[in-house]
Coordinates of C-alpha atoms and ligand atoms in Angstrom, one line a residue:
M1 CA -5.0 -10.4 22.3
H2 CA -2.4 -11.6 19.8
I3 CA -3.0 -12.1 16.0
L4 CA -0.8 -13.7 13.7
G5 CA -1.0 -11.8 10.2
I6 CA 0.0 -13.5 6.8
E7 CA 0.7 -11.6 3.8
T8 CA 1.4 -13.1 0.4
S9 CA -0.3 -11.0 -2.4
C10 CA 2.6 -10.1 -4.6
D11 CA 6.4 -10.8 -4.1
E12 CA 6.7 -10.4 -0.4
T13 CA 6.4 -13.3 1.9
A14 CA 5.6 -11.6 5.4
C15 CA 4.3 -12.9 8.9
A16 CA 3.5 -10.6 12.0
V17 CA 2.4 -10.6 15.6
V18 CA 0.2 -7.6 16.4
S19 CA -1.5 -7.3 19.9
D20 CA -4.8 -5.7 20.2
G21 CA -4.8 -4.5 16.4
K22 CA -2.0 -1.8 17.6
L23 CA 1.1 -3.1 18.9
I24 CA 3.5 -4.5 16.6
R25 CA 5.5 -7.4 18.3
S26 CA 7.3 -8.6 15.2
S27 CA 7.0 -7.9 11.5
V28 CA 8.9 -10.1 9.4
V29 CA 9.2 -9.4 5.6
S30 CA 11.0 -11.7 2.9
S31 CA 11.0 -10.2 -0.5
S32 CA 11.8 -12.1 -3.7
V33 CA 12.2 -8.7 -5.6
A34 CA 16.0 -9.4 -6.6
F35 CA 14.8 -12.6 -8.5
H36 CA 12.5 -10.3 -10.6
R37 CA 14.8 -7.4 -11.3
K38 CA 16.1 -9.0 -14.5
Y39 CA 12.8 -9.5 -16.0
G40 CA 11.9 -5.7 -15.3
G41 CA 8.8 -6.6 -13.4
I42 CA 7.2 -9.2 -11.1
V43 CA 7.2 -13.0 -12.6
P44 CA 4.1 -14.6 -10.8
E45 CA 5.7 -18.1 -11.1
I46 CA 9.0 -16.9 -9.3
A47 CA 6.9 -15.1 -6.5
F48 CA 4.7 -18.3 -5.7
R49 CA 7.9 -20.6 -5.7
K50 CA 10.0 -18.4 -3.1
Q51 CA 6.7 -17.9 -1.2
L52 CA 6.5 -21.8 -1.0
E53 CA 9.9 -21.9 0.1
T54 CA 10.0 -19.5 2.7
I55 CA 6.7 -19.1 4.4
S56 CA 7.1 -21.6 7.4
E57 CA 10.7 -19.9 8.1
V58 CA 9.1 -16.2 8.1
A59 CA 6.3 -17.4 10.4
E60 CA 8.9 -19.0 12.6
C61 CA 10.9 -15.9 12.7
A62 CA 7.7 -13.6 13.7
F63 CA 7.0 -16.0 16.7
H64 CA 10.6 -15.8 17.8
E65 CA 10.9 -12.3 17.4
A66 CA 7.8 -11.4 19.1
G67 CA 8.4 -13.6 22.0
V68 CA 5.2 -15.3 21.5
R69 CA 4.2 -18.8 21.5
R70 CA 1.9 -20.5 19.0
G71 CA -0.4 -21.6 21.6
D72 CA -1.0 -17.8 22.6
I73 CA -2.4 -16.7 19.4
A74 CA -6.0 -15.9 19.1
A75 CA -6.5 -16.2 15.6
I76 CA -4.7 -15.9 12.2
A77 CA -5.5 -13.2 9.7
F78 CA -4.5 -13.8 6.0
T79 CA -4.7 -11.8 2.8
E80 CA -7.5 -13.1 0.9
K81 CA -7.6 -11.0 -2.2
P82 CA -6.5 -9.1 -4.6
G83 CA -3.2 -10.4 -5.6
L84 CA -1.6 -13.1 -7.7
L85 CA -3.5 -16.3 -7.4
G86 CA -0.6 -18.8 -6.7
S87 CA 1.0 -16.3 -4.1
L88 CA -2.5 -15.8 -2.4
L89 CA -2.9 -19.5 -2.3
V90 CA 0.5 -20.2 -0.3
G91 CA -0.8 -17.8 2.4
I92 CA -4.3 -19.0 2.6
S93 CA -3.2 -22.9 2.9
F94 CA -0.7 -22.0 5.2
A95 CA -3.1 -20.0 7.6
R96 CA -5.7 -22.7 7.1
A97 CA -3.4 -25.7 8.2
L98 CA -2.0 -23.7 11.3
G99 CA -5.4 -22.7 12.1
L100 CA -6.3 -26.3 12.1
A101 CA -3.4 -27.6 14.0
L102 CA -3.7 -24.8 16.6
G103 CA -7.6 -25.1 16.8
I104 CA -8.2 -21.2 16.4
P105 CA -10.2 -19.3 13.6
V106 CA -8.8 -17.8 10.5
V107 CA -9.8 -14.5 9.3
P108 CA -9.7 -13.4 5.7
V109 CA -8.4 -9.7 5.0
D110 CA -8.8 -7.6 2.1
H111 CA -5.3 -6.4 0.9
L112 CA -6.6 -2.8 0.0
Y113 CA -8.3 -2.1 3.3
S114 CA -5.2 -3.4 5.4
H115 CA -3.0 -0.7 3.2
I116 CA -5.1 2.0 4.9
Y117 CA -5.3 0.3 8.4
A118 CA -1.3 0.6 8.4
C119 CA -2.1 4.3 9.2
F120 CA -3.8 3.3 12.5
L121 CA -0.9 0.9 13.7
G122 CA 1.2 2.0 16.7
K123 CA 0.4 4.5 19.4
K124 CA 0.9 7.9 17.8
N125 CA -1.8 7.5 15.2
T126 CA -5.1 7.9 16.7
V127 CA -7.9 8.3 14.2
R128 CA -11.3 10.2 14.3
F129 CA -14.0 8.7 12.1
P130 CA -15.3 9.5 9.4
C131 CA -12.1 9.8 7.4
V132 CA -11.0 9.5 3.9
G133 CA -8.4 6.9 2.9
L134 CA -6.2 7.0 0.0
I135 CA -4.5 3.7 -1.4
V136 CA -1.8 4.2 -3.6
S137 CA 0.3 1.2 -4.6
G138 CA 1.9 -0.7 -7.5
G139 CA -1.7 -2.2 -8.1
H140 CA -4.3 0.3 -7.2
T141 CA -5.0 4.0 -6.6
S142 CA -8.4 4.7 -4.9
L143 CA -10.1 6.9 -2.3
Y144 CA -12.4 5.7 0.3
Y145 CA -14.8 7.1 2.8
L146 CA -14.3 5.3 6.3
K147 CA -17.0 5.4 8.8
D148 CA -14.9 3.0 10.9
Y149 CA -12.0 0.4 10.5
L150 CA -14.4 -2.0 8.8
D151 CA -16.9 0.3 7.0
L152 CA -15.4 1.7 3.9
K153 CA -17.1 3.0 0.7
L154 CA -15.4 3.4 -2.5
L155 CA -15.4 7.1 -3.7
G156 CA -13.1 6.7 -6.9
S157 CA -10.2 4.8 -8.4
T158 CA -7.9 4.7 -11.2
Q159 CA -9.5 4.3 -14.8
D160 CA -6.3 2.6 -16.1
D161 CA -2.8 2.4 -14.7
A162 CA -2.0 2.5 -10.8
C163 CA 0.2 5.4 -9.7
G164 CA 2.9 2.9 -8.5
E165 CA 2.6 1.2 -12.0
A166 CA 3.3 4.6 -13.7
F167 CA 6.4 4.9 -11.6
D168 CA 7.2 1.5 -12.6
K169 CA 6.5 2.1 -16.2
V170 CA 8.5 5.4 -16.4
A171 CA 11.6 3.9 -14.8
K172 CA 11.4 1.0 -17.5
I173 CA 11.2 3.6 -20.2
L174 CA 14.2 5.5 -18.6
Q175 CA 16.0 2.0 -18.0
L176 CA 16.4 2.7 -14.4
G177 CA 15.3 -0.7 -13.2
Y178 CA 12.5 -2.0 -10.8
P179 CA 10.8 -1.0 -8.7
G180 CA 10.5 2.5 -10.2
G181 CA 9.4 4.4 -7.2
P182 CA 12.3 4.7 -4.9
V183 CA 14.8 5.2 -8.0
I184 CA 12.5 7.9 -9.5
E185 CA 12.3 9.7 -6.3
K186 CA 16.2 9.5 -5.9
R187 CA 17.0 10.7 -9.4
A188 CA 14.4 13.1 -9.2
R189 CA 16.2 15.1 -6.2
A190 CA 18.8 16.4 -8.8
G191 CA 16.2 17.4 -11.4
D192 CA 13.6 20.5 -11.7
P193 CA 9.9 19.8 -11.3
R194 CA 9.3 22.6 -13.6
A195 CA 11.5 21.7 -16.5
I196 CA 8.9 19.8 -18.6
R197 CA 5.1 20.1 -18.4
F198 CA 3.8 16.6 -17.8
S199 CA 0.1 16.5 -16.4
C200 CA -2.3 13.6 -15.6
S201 CA -5.4 13.4 -17.7
N202 CA -8.6 14.6 -16.6
T203 CA -11.1 12.1 -15.5
K204 CA -15.1 12.1 -16.0
A205 CA -15.5 11.6 -12.4
P206 CA -13.4 14.2 -10.3
L207 CA -12.4 11.6 -7.8
D208 CA -11.2 9.0 -10.3
F209 CA -7.5 8.6 -11.4
S210 CA -5.7 8.4 -14.7
F211 CA -2.1 7.7 -15.2
S212 CA -1.4 6.0 -18.5
G213 CA -1.4 9.3 -20.4
I214 CA 1.2 10.7 -18.5
K215 CA 3.3 7.7 -18.8
T216 CA 2.8 7.9 -22.7
A217 CA 3.8 11.4 -22.7
V218 CA 7.0 10.6 -20.9
L219 CA 7.5 7.9 -23.5
Y220 CA 7.1 10.2 -26.3
Y221 CA 9.3 12.8 -24.8
T222 CA 12.2 10.3 -24.2
Q223 CA 11.8 9.3 -27.7
K224 CA 12.4 13.0 -29.1
H225 CA 15.1 13.9 -26.7
P226 CA 18.5 12.3 -25.9
A227 CA 18.7 10.6 -22.5
E228 CA 21.5 12.8 -20.8
R229 CA 21.9 12.3 -17.0
R230 CA 20.6 15.9 -16.4
R231 CA 17.6 15.4 -18.6
I232 CA 16.9 12.2 -16.8
A233 CA 16.6 13.8 -13.5
D234 CA 14.4 16.5 -15.0
I235 CA 12.0 14.0 -16.5
C236 CA 11.9 12.2 -13.1
A237 CA 11.2 15.4 -11.2
S238 CA 8.5 16.6 -13.6
F239 CA 6.8 13.3 -13.9
Q240 CA 6.7 12.9 -10.1
D241 CA 5.5 16.3 -9.5
A242 CA 2.6 15.8 -11.9
A243 CA 1.7 12.3 -10.6
L244 CA 2.0 13.3 -7.0
N245 CA 0.2 16.7 -7.4
T246 CA -3.0 14.6 -8.5
L247 CA -3.1 12.5 -5.6
V248 CA -3.0 15.4 -3.3
D249 CA -5.5 17.5 -5.2
K250 CA -8.0 14.5 -5.5
S251 CA -7.6 13.4 -1.7
L252 CA -8.3 16.9 -0.4
L253 CA -11.1 17.5 -2.8
A254 CA -12.6 14.0 -1.3
C255 CA -12.0 15.6 2.2
T256 CA -13.9 18.6 1.4
I257 CA -16.8 16.8 -0.6
K258 CA -17.2 14.5 2.5
K259 CA -16.5 17.3 5.0
T260 CA -13.7 15.3 6.9
D261 CA -10.8 16.8 8.6
T262 CA -8.8 13.5 8.5
L263 CA -7.0 11.6 5.7
A264 CA -5.2 8.2 5.8
V265 CA -2.9 7.2 3.0
G266 CA -1.1 3.9 2.6
G267 CA 0.4 1.6 -0.1
G268 CA 4.1 1.7 -1.5
V269 CA 3.8 5.2 -3.1
A270 CA 2.9 6.7 0.5
A271 CA 6.5 5.9 1.2
N272 CA 7.5 8.8 -1.0
T273 CA 8.9 11.7 0.8
V274 CA 7.9 14.4 -1.6
L275 CA 4.5 13.1 -1.6
R276 CA 4.4 13.2 2.4
E277 CA 5.7 16.9 2.3
K278 CA 3.3 18.0 -0.4
F279 CA 0.4 16.5 1.6
E280 CA 1.8 18.0 4.9
E281 CA 1.8 21.6 3.4
Q282 CA -1.4 21.5 1.6
A283 CA -3.4 19.7 4.1
R284 CA -2.2 22.1 7.1
R285 CA -3.4 25.0 5.2
R286 CA -6.9 23.6 5.1
G287 CA -6.8 22.2 8.7
I288 CA -6.9 18.6 7.5
R289 CA -4.7 15.9 9.3
V290 CA -2.8 13.4 7.1
L291 CA -1.9 10.2 8.7
F292 CA 0.9 8.0 7.1
P293 CA 2.2 4.7 8.2
D294 CA 5.9 4.3 9.2
K295 CA 8.0 4.0 5.8
P296 CA 8.4 0.1 6.1
L297 CA 4.5 -0.4 6.9
C298 CA 3.6 1.4 3.5
M299 CA 5.2 -1.7 1.6
D300 CA 3.4 -4.9 1.5
N301 CA 3.8 -6.3 5.3
A302 CA 1.8 -8.8 7.4
A303 CA 1.5 -6.2 10.4
M304 CA -1.4 -4.5 8.8
V305 CA -3.0 -7.8 8.1
A306 CA -2.9 -8.8 11.8
G307 CA -4.1 -5.2 12.8
L308 CA -7.2 -5.3 10.5
G309 CA -7.6 -8.9 11.3
Y310 CA -8.1 -8.1 14.8
H311 CA -11.1 -5.8 14.4
L312 CA -12.7 -8.3 12.0
Y313 CA -12.2 -11.4 14.3
K314 CA -13.9 -9.2 17.3
L315 CA -16.8 -8.4 15.0
A316 CA -17.3 -12.1 14.1
R317 CA -17.3 -13.2 17.7
K318 CA -19.6 -10.5 18.7
R319 CA -21.9 -11.6 15.9
G320 CA -21.5 -15.2 16.9
H321 CA -22.2 -14.3 20.4
D322 CA -25.2 -12.3 19.6
H323 CA -26.5 -15.3 17.4
A324 CA -26.3 -17.6 20.3
H325 CA -28.4 -15.6 22.5
Ligands
KG4_401 O1 2.1 -1.4 -1.8 P1 3.2 -2.0 -2.4 O2 4.4 -2.5 -1.7 O3 2.6 -3.3 -3.4 C1 1.4 -3.2 -3.9 O4 0.4 -3.7 -3.4 O5 1.3 -3.0 -5.2 O6 3.5 -1.0 -3.6 C2 4.7 -1.0 -4.5 C3 4.7 0.1 -5.4 C4 5.6 -0.1 -6.7 O7 4.9 0.2 -7.7 C5 6.6 1.1 -6.3 O8 7.3 1.5 -7.5 C6 5.9 2.0 -5.5 O9 5.0 1.2 -4.7 N1 6.9 2.7 -4.6 C7 6.9 4.0 -4.7 C8 8.0 4.5 -3.7 N2 8.4 3.2 -3.0 C9 7.6 2.1 -3.4 N3 6.6 4.9 -5.5 C10 7.0 6.2 -5.5 N4 7.9 6.7 -4.5 C11 8.7 5.8 -3.7 N5 9.4 6.1 -2.7
ZN402 ZN1 0.4 -3.8 -1.4

């Protein structure tokens, strides 16, 4: 069964065709990030205009690359929330209009849940439930307990900034550009993670997160010390190490508390190679299996929307069926 996915929650315009919630036939992503860079962050008005301009073409490409005709699609899944309102509206309107034209249902999908679902796409990642899910993106940092694809319970989340947001803000402080994650990861390679003592603030609940204190600590540090090349590398490495350690520690703690041996990590920060290595090393020692999406699927994309949409569509059909009897 083919599902068309549509994702327009932030600066990306993405469409994908996925079969049976697993097989990605196409995943097209058009980003407007280059138009936001000079402002040092996302400008909602620009994101929304670019999405309006490109969505038809992106959908066209997704059908073409998949080798699937519009008439072969069973349903359209779209990102309903959370996200920038104007941007979301572009995807919602496009999905509804196409659904009407084709006479097929549209399925609203939660962006956060779809980030975790990215771990379950493709053949290699078979998952055993229950498991713990960590979402680390530019807008969110949360831990969930998953009984199955559609049954998620929140265990904890950030009390202030999201982890990706902290990477973006630290990059801004160091004048490294936007988005911060990839550039900090790159600069950190030349630095010493033990050079400066940064750490994330404690939270009242052990599975919550806090990243605003460490960002401020970086700001104060840079105000006191001249920004030489070598020092910037050390700041990047030390900040990155502290931010990633919190993610690893709290996620593994959640696995211990919930007695699960599987952890699924999704969202933009999950593309970070050092994070993947830290998880691999620490989790293996405790007999926990960590699932990551392929790197392009960590960022916003529509394949994860179509994948999760498949399960929601099946559930809605089953319920409708049960209702009819
Ligand atoms: O999931 P995503 O594409 O969008 C949201 O839903 O927020 O995540 C984007 C975020 C940005 O904050 C970016 O700085 C961060 O993910 N990011 C990274 C890396 N690549 C992207 N953070 C750390 N290391 C990376 N390699
Ligand atoms: Zn996202």
